[in-house]
PDB file of C-alpha atoms in Angstrom:
ATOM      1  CA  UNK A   1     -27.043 -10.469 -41.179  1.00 79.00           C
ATOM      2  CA  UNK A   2     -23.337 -10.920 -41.476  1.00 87.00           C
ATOM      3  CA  UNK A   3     -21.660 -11.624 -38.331  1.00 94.00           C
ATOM      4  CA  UNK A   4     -19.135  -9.162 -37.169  1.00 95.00           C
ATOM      5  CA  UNK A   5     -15.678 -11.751 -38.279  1.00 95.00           C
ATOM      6  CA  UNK A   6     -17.099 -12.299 -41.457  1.00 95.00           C
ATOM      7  CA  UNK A   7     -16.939  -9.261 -42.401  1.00 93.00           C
ATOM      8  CA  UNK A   8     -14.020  -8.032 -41.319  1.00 94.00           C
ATOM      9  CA  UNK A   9     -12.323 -10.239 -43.370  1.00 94.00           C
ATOM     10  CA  UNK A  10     -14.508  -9.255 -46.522  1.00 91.00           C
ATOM     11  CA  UNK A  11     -13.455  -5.051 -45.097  1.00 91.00           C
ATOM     12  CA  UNK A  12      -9.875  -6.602 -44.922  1.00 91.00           C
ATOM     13  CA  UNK A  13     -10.183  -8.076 -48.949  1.00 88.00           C
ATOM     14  CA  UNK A  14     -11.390  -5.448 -50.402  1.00 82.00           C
ATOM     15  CA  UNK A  15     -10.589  -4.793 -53.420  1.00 71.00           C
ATOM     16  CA  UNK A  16      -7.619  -2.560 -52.357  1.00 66.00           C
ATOM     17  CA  UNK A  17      -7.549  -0.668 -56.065  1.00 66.00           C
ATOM     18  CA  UNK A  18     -11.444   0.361 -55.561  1.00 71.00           C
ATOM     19  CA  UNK A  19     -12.314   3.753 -55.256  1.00 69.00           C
ATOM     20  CA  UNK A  20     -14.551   3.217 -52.455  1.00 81.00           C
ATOM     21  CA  UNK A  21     -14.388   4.130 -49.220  1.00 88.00           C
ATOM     22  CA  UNK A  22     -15.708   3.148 -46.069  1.00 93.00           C
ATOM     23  CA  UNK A  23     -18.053   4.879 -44.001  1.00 96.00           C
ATOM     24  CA  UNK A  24     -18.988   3.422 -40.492  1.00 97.00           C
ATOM     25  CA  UNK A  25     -21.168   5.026 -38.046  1.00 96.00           C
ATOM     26  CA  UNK A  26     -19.138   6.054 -34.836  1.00 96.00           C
ATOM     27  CA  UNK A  27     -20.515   5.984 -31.348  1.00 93.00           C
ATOM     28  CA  UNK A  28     -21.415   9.478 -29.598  1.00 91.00           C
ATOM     29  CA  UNK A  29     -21.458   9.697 -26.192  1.00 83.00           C
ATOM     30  CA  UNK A  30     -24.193  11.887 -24.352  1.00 82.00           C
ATOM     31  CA  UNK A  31     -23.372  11.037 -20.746  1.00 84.00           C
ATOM     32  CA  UNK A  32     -25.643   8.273 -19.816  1.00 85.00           C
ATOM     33  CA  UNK A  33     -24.741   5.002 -18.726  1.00 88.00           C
ATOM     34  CA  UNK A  34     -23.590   2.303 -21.316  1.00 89.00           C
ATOM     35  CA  UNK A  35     -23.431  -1.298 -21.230  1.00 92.00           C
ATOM     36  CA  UNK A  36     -20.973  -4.093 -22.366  1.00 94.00           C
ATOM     37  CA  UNK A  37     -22.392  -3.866 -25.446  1.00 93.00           C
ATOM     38  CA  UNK A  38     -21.327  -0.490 -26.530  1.00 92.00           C
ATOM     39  CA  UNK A  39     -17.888  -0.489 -25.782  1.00 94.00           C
ATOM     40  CA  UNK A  40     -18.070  -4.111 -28.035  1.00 95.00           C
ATOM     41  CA  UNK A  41     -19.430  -1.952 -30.682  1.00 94.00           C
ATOM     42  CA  UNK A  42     -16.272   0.558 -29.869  1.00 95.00           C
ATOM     43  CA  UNK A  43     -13.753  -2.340 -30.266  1.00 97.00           C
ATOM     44  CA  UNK A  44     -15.491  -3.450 -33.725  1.00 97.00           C
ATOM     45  CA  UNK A  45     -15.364   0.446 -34.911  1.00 97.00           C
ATOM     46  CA  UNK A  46     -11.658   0.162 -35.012  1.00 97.00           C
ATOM     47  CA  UNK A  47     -11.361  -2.949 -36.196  1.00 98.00           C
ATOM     48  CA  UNK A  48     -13.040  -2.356 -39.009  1.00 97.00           C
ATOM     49  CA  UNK A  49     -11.112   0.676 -40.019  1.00 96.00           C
ATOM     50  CA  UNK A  50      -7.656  -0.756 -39.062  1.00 96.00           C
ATOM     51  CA  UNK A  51      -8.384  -3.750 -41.533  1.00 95.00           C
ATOM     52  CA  UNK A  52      -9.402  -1.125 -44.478  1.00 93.00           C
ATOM     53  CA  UNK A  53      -6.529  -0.399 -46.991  1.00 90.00           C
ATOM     54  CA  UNK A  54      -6.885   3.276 -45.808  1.00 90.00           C
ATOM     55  CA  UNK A  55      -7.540   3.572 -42.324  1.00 93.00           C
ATOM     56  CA  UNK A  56      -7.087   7.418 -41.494  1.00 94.00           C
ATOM     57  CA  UNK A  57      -9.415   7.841 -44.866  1.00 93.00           C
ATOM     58  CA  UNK A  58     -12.127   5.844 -42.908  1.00 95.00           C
ATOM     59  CA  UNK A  59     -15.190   8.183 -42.693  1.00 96.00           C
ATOM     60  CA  UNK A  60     -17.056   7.742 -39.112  1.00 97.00           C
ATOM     61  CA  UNK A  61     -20.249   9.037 -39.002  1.00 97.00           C
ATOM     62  CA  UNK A  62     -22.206  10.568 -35.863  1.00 97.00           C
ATOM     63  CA  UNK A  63     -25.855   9.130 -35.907  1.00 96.00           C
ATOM     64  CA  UNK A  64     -26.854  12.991 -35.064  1.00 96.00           C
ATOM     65  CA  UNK A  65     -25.398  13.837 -38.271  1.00 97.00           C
ATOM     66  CA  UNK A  66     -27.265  10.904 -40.014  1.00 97.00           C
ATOM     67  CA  UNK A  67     -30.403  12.238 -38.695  1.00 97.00           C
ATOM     68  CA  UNK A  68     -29.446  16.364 -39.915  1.00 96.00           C
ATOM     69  CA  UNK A  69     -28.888  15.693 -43.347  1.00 96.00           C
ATOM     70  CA  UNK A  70     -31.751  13.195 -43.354  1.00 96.00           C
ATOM     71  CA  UNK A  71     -34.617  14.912 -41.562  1.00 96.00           C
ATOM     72  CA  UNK A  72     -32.960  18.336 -40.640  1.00 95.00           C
ATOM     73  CA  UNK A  73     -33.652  17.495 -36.574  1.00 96.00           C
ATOM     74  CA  UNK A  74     -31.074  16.016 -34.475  1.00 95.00           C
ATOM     75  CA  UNK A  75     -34.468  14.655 -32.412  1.00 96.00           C
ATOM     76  CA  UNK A  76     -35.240  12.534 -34.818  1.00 96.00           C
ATOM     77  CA  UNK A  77     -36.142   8.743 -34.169  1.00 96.00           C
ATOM     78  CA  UNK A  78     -35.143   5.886 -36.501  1.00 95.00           C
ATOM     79  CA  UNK A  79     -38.970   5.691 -38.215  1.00 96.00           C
ATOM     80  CA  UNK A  80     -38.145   9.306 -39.506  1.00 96.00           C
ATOM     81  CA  UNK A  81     -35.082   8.280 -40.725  1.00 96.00           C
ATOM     82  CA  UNK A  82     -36.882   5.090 -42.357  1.00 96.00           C
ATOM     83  CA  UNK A  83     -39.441   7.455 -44.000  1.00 96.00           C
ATOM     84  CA  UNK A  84     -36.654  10.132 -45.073  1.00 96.00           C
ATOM     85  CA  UNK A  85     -35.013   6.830 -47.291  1.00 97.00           C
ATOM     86  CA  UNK A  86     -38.100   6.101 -48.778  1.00 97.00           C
ATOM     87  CA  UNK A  87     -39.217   9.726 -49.602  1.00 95.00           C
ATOM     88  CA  UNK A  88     -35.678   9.987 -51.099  1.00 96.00           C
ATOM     89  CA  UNK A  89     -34.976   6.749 -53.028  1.00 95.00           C
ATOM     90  CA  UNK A  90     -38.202   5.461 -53.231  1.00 94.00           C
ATOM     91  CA  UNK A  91     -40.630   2.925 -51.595  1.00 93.00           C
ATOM     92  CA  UNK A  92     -39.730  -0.732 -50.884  1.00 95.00           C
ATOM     93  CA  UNK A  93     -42.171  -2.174 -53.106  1.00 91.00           C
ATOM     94  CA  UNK A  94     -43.460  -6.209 -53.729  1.00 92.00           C
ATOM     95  CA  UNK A  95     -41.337  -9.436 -54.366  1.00 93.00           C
ATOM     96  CA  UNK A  96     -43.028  -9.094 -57.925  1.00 95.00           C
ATOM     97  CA  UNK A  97     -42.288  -5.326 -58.348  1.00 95.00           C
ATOM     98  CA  UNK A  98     -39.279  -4.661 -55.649  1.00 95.00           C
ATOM     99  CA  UNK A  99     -38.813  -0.794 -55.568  1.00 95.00           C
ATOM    100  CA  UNK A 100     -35.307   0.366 -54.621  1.00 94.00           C
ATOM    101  CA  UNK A 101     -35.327  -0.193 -51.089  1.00 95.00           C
ATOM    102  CA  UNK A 102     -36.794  -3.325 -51.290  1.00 96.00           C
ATOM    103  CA  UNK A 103     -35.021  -5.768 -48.728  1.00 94.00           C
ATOM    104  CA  UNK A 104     -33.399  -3.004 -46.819  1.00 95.00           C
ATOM    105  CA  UNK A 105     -35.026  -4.315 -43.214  1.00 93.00           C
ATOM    106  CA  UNK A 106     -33.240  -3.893 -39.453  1.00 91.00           C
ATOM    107  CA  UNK A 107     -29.486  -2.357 -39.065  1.00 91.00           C
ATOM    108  CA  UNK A 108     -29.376  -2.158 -43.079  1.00 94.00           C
ATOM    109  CA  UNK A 109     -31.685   1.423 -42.671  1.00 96.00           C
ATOM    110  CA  UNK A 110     -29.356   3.243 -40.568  1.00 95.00           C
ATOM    111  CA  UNK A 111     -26.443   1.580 -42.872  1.00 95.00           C
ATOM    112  CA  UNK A 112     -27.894   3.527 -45.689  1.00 97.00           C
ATOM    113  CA  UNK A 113     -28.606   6.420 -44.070  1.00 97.00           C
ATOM    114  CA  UNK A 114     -24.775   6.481 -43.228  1.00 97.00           C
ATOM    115  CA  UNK A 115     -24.188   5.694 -46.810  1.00 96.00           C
ATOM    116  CA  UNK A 116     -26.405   8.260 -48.114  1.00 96.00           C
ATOM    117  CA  UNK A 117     -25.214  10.982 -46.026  1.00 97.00           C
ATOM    118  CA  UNK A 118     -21.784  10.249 -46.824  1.00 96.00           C
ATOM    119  CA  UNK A 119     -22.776  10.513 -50.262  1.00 94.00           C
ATOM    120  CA  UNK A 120     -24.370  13.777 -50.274  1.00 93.00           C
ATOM    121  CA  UNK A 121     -27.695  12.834 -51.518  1.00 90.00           C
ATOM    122  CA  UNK A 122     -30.237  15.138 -50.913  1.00 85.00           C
ATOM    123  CA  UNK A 123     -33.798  15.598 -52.608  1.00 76.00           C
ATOM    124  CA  UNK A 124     -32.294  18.646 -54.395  1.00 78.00           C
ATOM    125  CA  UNK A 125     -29.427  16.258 -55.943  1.00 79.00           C
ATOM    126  CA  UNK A 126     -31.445  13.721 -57.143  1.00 74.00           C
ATOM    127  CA  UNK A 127     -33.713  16.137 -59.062  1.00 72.00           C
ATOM    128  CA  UNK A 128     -30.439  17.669 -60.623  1.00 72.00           C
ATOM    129  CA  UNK A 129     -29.324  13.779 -61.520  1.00 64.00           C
TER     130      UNK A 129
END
């Protein structure tokens, strides 16, 4: 895992005539109690889009919308989300025959469930593809 000033510098370098964007998954608050952590994560949130050559164009993501276009339940835990990945890009496979997911462990799942929400991929689209 990168840690958090690392990669802020490597948001800040980006390659700043890239089409990509950045996506980042925003904190919702549902009226229970946070911790020091949280508001850490709040503070890193903006970093990270004030650093990117476009921050307005910054796309922050709601976990509850991860888990709608995902699983199509806003109740959903991350293990659904985990299984929604696989079903969708395919299964994480062996050292000797790594599948598509393969490596994707810890944070990185709900990383790529912000990246493949912000992407638009759905079952539907990658049987048109």
């Amino acid at each position: 895992m990168t840690p958090n000033h690392e990669l802020l510098a490597i948001v800040a370098g980006w390659n700043r005539y890239s089409e990509d964007q950045l996506a980042i998954e925003m904190i919702a608050s549902y009226g229970m109690a946070v911790g020091r952590e949280v508001f850490e994560t709040c503070v890193w949130v903006g970093r990270f889009q004030q650093v990117w050559r476009h921050p307005d164009a910054v796309r922050l993501v709601y976990r509850r919308d991860v888990k709608l276009h995902l699983c199509g339940s806003a109740k959903a835990k991350d293990a659904n989300i985990r299984q929604a990945l696989l079903d969708l890009l395919g299964p994480q496979g062996t050292k000797k025959a790594p599948g598509p997911t393969f490596g994707v462990k810890s944070h990185a799942w709900a990383a790529l469930g912000v990246a493949v929400t912000v992407a638009g991929i759905t079952p539907e689209s990658r049987r048109a593809a």
